[in-house]
Amino acid sequence: MGENIDLRELFFSYAKHWKWFAISAFIGLILAYLYLRYTTPEYIAEAKIQIEEDKDTASGLDLFKELDVFSGAKNKVEDEIEIINSRSNLIEVVKTLGLNTTITVLGDIRDTEIYQNPPINVNYIAPDSTLNKTDYTFYFTYRSETEFGYSEEEDDPVKAIPFGRNISTPFGDMVVTPNMKTLNRYKEAKLEVSVIPVGLMAQSYNDRINISIADEFSSIVYISLEDSEVSRAIHIIDELIRVYNQNAIKDKKIVADRTADFIDARIADISGSLATVDQNAEDFKTGRGVTDIASEANINLNIGAANRQDLANANTQLQIAASMKDIIDQQEGYEVLPANLGLSDPTIAGNADRYNQLVLERNRLLESSNEKNPVIVNLDQQLNGLKQTMQSSLNSTVNNLGMQVNTLSNQQAIINSKIYSAPRNERALRDITRRQQTTEALYLYLLQKREEAQIAVASTAQKCKVIDSAYSPIPFPISPNRRLVYVASFLLGLLLPFSVLYVRTLLDNKVHNLNSLEKLVKNVPVLGELPKLGKKEQKLVLKDDRSVLAEALRIIRTNLDYLIKTKQSKNGSGKKNNIIFVTSSVSGEGKTFVSSNLSMILSSTGKKVLLVGADIRNPKIYSFFTSDQIDKLSTPTRNKDAGLTEYLLEPELEIKDIVNPMLVYENEIDVIYSGRIPPNPAELLLSKRIKSLLEKVSDKYDYVIVDTAPLMVVTDTLLFSELADHLIYVVRAGVTEVNAVDFPVKLQKEGKVKGLTFVVNDVKQSELGYGGKYGYGYGKAAKKWWKF
């Protein structure tokens, strides 16, 4: 099972970045304002119509429906919606309203289209077929009331052309005339005049017009259109309804006229056919002397039915007998035969039952004997005899049944011939009578429909009834939605930093603070965390220091003392348990920083502390204790050039020769430096003198802090880790990967290290535990983020 998500912790992990959320949301609102400021608003216009159903008596289409000449002639509302919004209708609307020519006022950021009362009128001398396919743009500037500036490109030089003069264009001549009522409004403006192909403009409106049904089974239809000019949207919808009705009336008249012509032609043909059919019926009855043929036909039908039943039974018996014969012929040994197959010959059934009894008896005897047994030999002879008898009987039966089937088939053929020949005259008579009745009925029907078609021509009605002409239901723009844009921009502004933080969290595989480390190591103690220090901040704690670093180290000291006392109480041996190794995964994670400051904070309580530089490959302790920070105490017997390396190599050196007593910021501390870097550090650390050294200093000092080499880089620390009572593993926030933390935990489970604890170093103040401050009012005040 996965770990439960701490919602409070998750919330605060994002809330600490509130400044980025605020800035991003503010930028989002600014962008929303600019978008609303410079986006062309869209208005909506709508109309409501009712689709009228065609009536059979009014349309003249009923003739074709009943004759099945037209299929699906009844109009449905869904089909009518497609017709209303058809491309052909919209092309006619574009041509009527002149929508393929647009005049736009060019602005610095937003262009504005002029629909009503344009400052100029553009007239084309070119034929419509050419104009409807033209894609052309020119630019107009006002010069005076008698002439204007003309250019084909926005940045081209302007040519002065008088109003009313023909202008040569790729599609023909064009004439521009002024509209004096509105021309003066655009003296300072530059106009873009575009001629767009009619088909493209019609397709554009086809995509934007929305037509919907009021209810599932309703004939009420809503037509709506969004446009930057509400008056243009109203005109387009009204014109579309007019075109639809006009085309529907035209279509109905065409159909009605064709119906009338069709009926007249058919009446002339059918009147001659009717007389011919009547004469044929009279001649047929007189020439053949037709009487009642039905009685004879019924007798032949009954005989034929009985004969077909006998033929079916004979075929069934033949198939059963043939199958039984094949089974016996193909049987090589003695196996049970099928019984009760329905054969009419009782002898075959009796022999089969006797044969099966002998086979079963033979099988039972074979279970306790063999085939040479006299009884079994006798049974085999009987079985062979029965098999021959059944084969002979089945051959006779198959032959007899075959002859019977052939006889019945011949009889059926004779009966069928009588049946087929008897009603021939009746069928011929029925055909003549049917043609006579059909022709007469069709003749009378067409006379009636001719009158109805003439009425339909005179009473053609509109296809739809206008309930509400086009109007604007909302006086303000519907697009862009100001409230929605602001809300969406605000939410997107919040979502952007959230997404960045979320993705960073997903990709993050580093330890960041004490809380995140505790979740990883679980049962392993985490002593505390140390804050990230600036470049100008003090790297070593002072006497009676109240900085965040000092308070964090005091917490670590308290937790470490608790572990030491707990281990002492468990051991009960009187051992101090005061040898503390400090290590990390790799170099640069702050183990020397932690060991140095831990020594300082321990010595500030008056305890005797020894700091040992056991990282003899890459010594760093000397960089923390420079000459301007320390006062070396008097040690006349010490060899000033000796360190841990010299002590391990030179048996004559004693501990006092390598210990450096120091007074660092008023804290007394003893230090054993690493010494020279040896060529064989791993072998050197296997010396017995290291164990002797740690045992002696453990008795002399209250705390022995050993700065060791990184665990994951070299094996030095593991060579003498058994001498440590406690192992502090330093993890650097934002640097140490999560997988690296598993390494020391694994070593402790394998028994290679003991007393494992963790310290998180270089933690950002925003990610420190306990509210991000350790000073409890004694730390230095944090500078506000808005102060520089």
mmCIF file of C-alpha atoms in Angstrom, residues 510-655:
data_model
loop_
_atom_site.group_PDB
_atom_site.id
_atom_site.type_symbol
_atom_site.label_atom_id
_atom_site.label_comp_id
_atom_site.label_asym_id
_atom_site.label_seq_id
_atom_site.Cartn_x
_atom_site.Cartn_y
_atom_site.Cartn_z
ATOM 1 C CA LYS A 510 16.825 14.795 -4.072
ATOM 2 C CA VAL A 511 16.499 15.069 -0.302
ATOM 3 C CA HIS A 512 15.418 18.577 0.725
ATOM 4 C CA ASN A 513 14.831 18.679 4.467
ATOM 5 C CA LEU A 514 14.416 16.692 7.652
ATOM 6 C CA ASN A 515 10.803 15.734 6.946
ATOM 7 C CA SER A 516 11.537 14.269 3.524
ATOM 8 C CA LEU A 517 14.513 12.337 4.907
ATOM 9 C CA GLU A 518 12.517 10.909 7.822
ATOM 10 C CA LYS A 519 10.004 9.473 5.364
ATOM 11 C CA LEU A 520 12.818 7.686 3.551
ATOM 12 C CA VAL A 521 14.809 6.243 6.439
ATOM 13 C CA LYS A 522 11.799 5.681 8.767
ATOM 14 C CA ASN A 523 13.325 3.783 11.731
ATOM 15 C CA VAL A 524 16.776 5.396 11.500
ATOM 16 C CA PRO A 525 17.123 8.549 13.701
ATOM 17 C CA VAL A 526 17.526 11.933 12.032
ATOM 18 C CA LEU A 527 19.329 14.238 14.470
ATOM 19 C CA GLY A 528 18.361 17.466 12.747
ATOM 20 C CA GLU A 529 18.959 19.796 9.850
ATOM 21 C CA LEU A 530 21.333 22.709 9.255
ATOM 22 C CA PRO A 531 20.377 25.845 7.336
ATOM 23 C CA LYS A 532 21.869 27.023 4.086
ATOM 24 C CA LEU A 533 24.438 29.774 4.729
ATOM 25 C CA GLY A 534 25.198 32.740 2.563
ATOM 26 C CA LYS A 535 28.655 33.460 1.216
ATOM 27 C CA LYS A 536 29.234 36.205 3.789
ATOM 28 C CA GLU A 537 27.827 34.335 6.769
ATOM 29 C CA GLN A 538 30.017 32.843 9.508
ATOM 30 C CA LYS A 539 30.898 29.179 8.834
ATOM 31 C CA LEU A 540 31.737 28.350 12.475
ATOM 32 C CA VAL A 541 29.412 28.997 15.406
ATOM 33 C CA LEU A 542 30.549 31.450 18.056
ATOM 34 C CA LYS A 543 30.407 31.350 21.795
ATOM 35 C CA ASP A 544 26.811 31.944 22.974
ATOM 36 C CA ASP A 545 25.741 32.184 19.339
ATOM 37 C CA ARG A 546 21.979 32.629 18.756
ATOM 38 C CA SER A 547 21.948 32.277 14.986
ATOM 39 C CA VAL A 548 19.755 29.770 13.165
ATOM 40 C CA LEU A 549 22.833 27.605 12.572
ATOM 41 C CA ALA A 550 23.716 27.591 16.282
ATOM 42 C CA GLU A 551 20.172 26.689 17.342
ATOM 43 C CA ALA A 552 20.056 23.910 14.756
ATOM 44 C CA LEU A 553 23.346 22.522 16.093
ATOM 45 C CA ARG A 554 22.007 22.658 19.669
ATOM 46 C CA ILE A 555 19.054 20.529 18.613
ATOM 47 C CA ILE A 556 21.472 18.037 17.040
ATOM 48 C CA ARG A 557 23.578 18.092 20.222
ATOM 49 C CA THR A 558 20.521 17.380 22.370
ATOM 50 C CA ASN A 559 19.405 14.492 20.175
ATOM 51 C CA LEU A 560 22.949 13.097 20.066
ATOM 52 C CA ASP A 561 23.277 13.228 23.880
ATOM 53 C CA TYR A 562 19.978 11.393 24.160
ATOM 54 C CA LEU A 563 21.218 8.605 21.871
ATOM 55 C CA ILE A 564 24.525 8.342 23.796
ATOM 56 C CA LYS A 565 22.760 8.064 27.162
ATOM 57 C CA THR A 566 20.231 5.592 25.772
ATOM 58 C CA LYS A 567 22.992 3.365 24.455
ATOM 59 C CA GLN A 568 24.909 3.588 27.731
ATOM 60 C CA SER A 569 21.854 2.529 29.692
ATOM 61 C CA LYS A 570 21.270 -0.422 27.388
ATOM 62 C CA ASN A 571 24.901 -1.600 27.475
ATOM 63 C CA GLY A 572 25.381 -1.080 31.213
ATOM 64 C CA SER A 573 29.131 -1.519 30.757
ATOM 65 C CA GLY A 574 30.172 1.976 31.777
ATOM 66 C CA LYS A 575 31.584 2.661 28.319
ATOM 67 C CA LYS A 576 31.195 6.260 27.288
ATOM 68 C CA ASN A 577 29.949 5.517 23.724
ATOM 69 C CA ASN A 578 31.327 8.876 22.736
ATOM 70 C CA ILE A 579 33.199 8.041 19.487
ATOM 71 C CA ILE A 580 31.185 9.705 16.719
ATOM 72 C CA PHE A 581 32.056 9.224 13.056
ATOM 73 C CA VAL A 582 30.873 11.863 10.599
ATOM 74 C CA THR A 583 30.679 10.834 6.939
ATOM 75 C CA SER A 584 28.627 11.332 3.781
ATOM 76 C CA SER A 585 27.978 9.764 0.386
ATOM 77 C CA VAL A 586 30.407 11.849 -1.651
ATOM 78 C CA SER A 587 32.690 14.806 -1.142
ATOM 79 C CA GLY A 588 31.086 18.249 -0.953
ATOM 80 C CA GLU A 589 28.022 17.325 1.134
ATOM 81 C CA GLY A 590 29.336 19.108 4.249
ATOM 82 C CA LYS A 591 30.616 16.348 6.534
ATOM 83 C CA THR A 592 33.674 18.425 7.583
ATOM 84 C CA PHE A 593 31.418 21.451 8.097
ATOM 85 C CA VAL A 594 29.113 19.367 10.317
ATOM 86 C CA SER A 595 31.949 17.721 12.268
ATOM 87 C CA SER A 596 33.690 21.081 12.888
ATOM 88 C CA ASN A 597 30.559 22.916 14.012
ATOM 89 C CA LEU A 598 29.347 19.951 16.029
ATOM 90 C CA SER A 599 32.676 19.979 17.881
ATOM 91 C CA MET A 600 32.288 23.710 18.490
ATOM 92 C CA ILE A 601 28.740 23.462 19.840
ATOM 93 C CA LEU A 602 29.678 20.518 22.079
ATOM 94 C CA SER A 603 32.702 22.387 23.490
ATOM 95 C CA SER A 604 30.573 25.463 24.208
ATOM 96 C CA THR A 605 28.997 23.529 27.114
ATOM 97 C CA GLY A 606 32.394 23.094 28.810
ATOM 98 C CA LYS A 607 32.883 19.528 27.614
ATOM 99 C CA LYS A 608 36.221 18.201 26.419
ATOM 100 C CA VAL A 609 35.977 17.621 22.675
ATOM 101 C CA LEU A 610 38.487 16.076 20.295
ATOM 102 C CA LEU A 611 38.065 16.533 16.534
ATOM 103 C CA VAL A 612 39.972 13.931 14.486
ATOM 104 C CA GLY A 613 40.622 14.413 10.760
ATOM 105 C CA ALA A 614 40.387 10.823 9.532
ATOM 106 C CA ASP A 615 39.788 11.738 5.878
ATOM 107 C CA ILE A 616 43.438 11.300 5.023
ATOM 108 C CA ARG A 617 42.819 11.250 1.257
ATOM 109 C CA ASN A 618 41.210 14.701 1.064
ATOM 110 C CA PRO A 619 41.732 16.559 4.368
ATOM 111 C CA LYS A 620 39.569 19.665 4.848
ATOM 112 C CA ILE A 621 39.579 20.425 8.591
ATOM 113 C CA TYR A 622 42.504 22.853 8.320
ATOM 114 C CA SER A 623 40.321 25.108 6.109
ATOM 115 C CA PHE A 624 37.858 25.667 8.986
ATOM 116 C CA PHE A 625 40.480 26.536 11.608
ATOM 117 C CA THR A 626 42.568 29.334 10.134
ATOM 118 C CA SER A 627 45.106 31.417 12.022
ATOM 119 C CA ASP A 628 42.826 34.443 12.336
ATOM 120 C CA GLN A 629 40.105 32.383 14.023
ATOM 121 C CA ILE A 630 42.074 30.451 16.646
ATOM 122 C CA ASP A 631 44.575 30.918 19.433
ATOM 123 C CA LYS A 632 46.755 27.851 19.868
ATOM 124 C CA LEU A 633 47.260 26.899 23.477
ATOM 125 C CA SER A 634 50.753 26.135 24.804
ATOM 126 C CA THR A 635 51.853 22.591 23.837
ATOM 127 C CA PRO A 636 55.691 22.519 24.041
ATOM 128 C CA THR A 637 56.022 18.732 23.612
ATOM 129 C CA ARG A 638 53.902 18.519 20.419
ATOM 130 C CA ASN A 639 55.386 17.804 16.986
ATOM 131 C CA LYS A 640 53.774 20.600 14.974
ATOM 132 C CA ASP A 641 54.135 18.729 11.636
ATOM 133 C CA ALA A 642 52.592 15.477 12.863
ATOM 134 C CA GLY A 643 49.028 14.360 12.212
ATOM 135 C CA LEU A 644 47.001 11.138 12.041
ATOM 136 C CA THR A 645 48.997 9.827 9.090
ATOM 137 C CA GLU A 646 52.328 10.346 10.930
ATOM 138 C CA TYR A 647 50.916 8.742 14.077
ATOM 139 C CA LEU A 648 49.918 5.602 12.167
ATOM 140 C CA LEU A 649 53.243 5.402 10.338
ATOM 141 C CA GLU A 650 55.652 6.278 13.193
ATOM 142 C CA PRO A 651 55.270 4.103 16.300
ATOM 143 C CA GLU A 652 57.444 6.442 18.385
ATOM 144 C CA LEU A 653 54.845 9.221 18.159
ATOM 145 C CA GLU A 654 52.405 9.513 21.016
ATOM 146 C CA ILE A 655 48.924 11.003 21.132
#
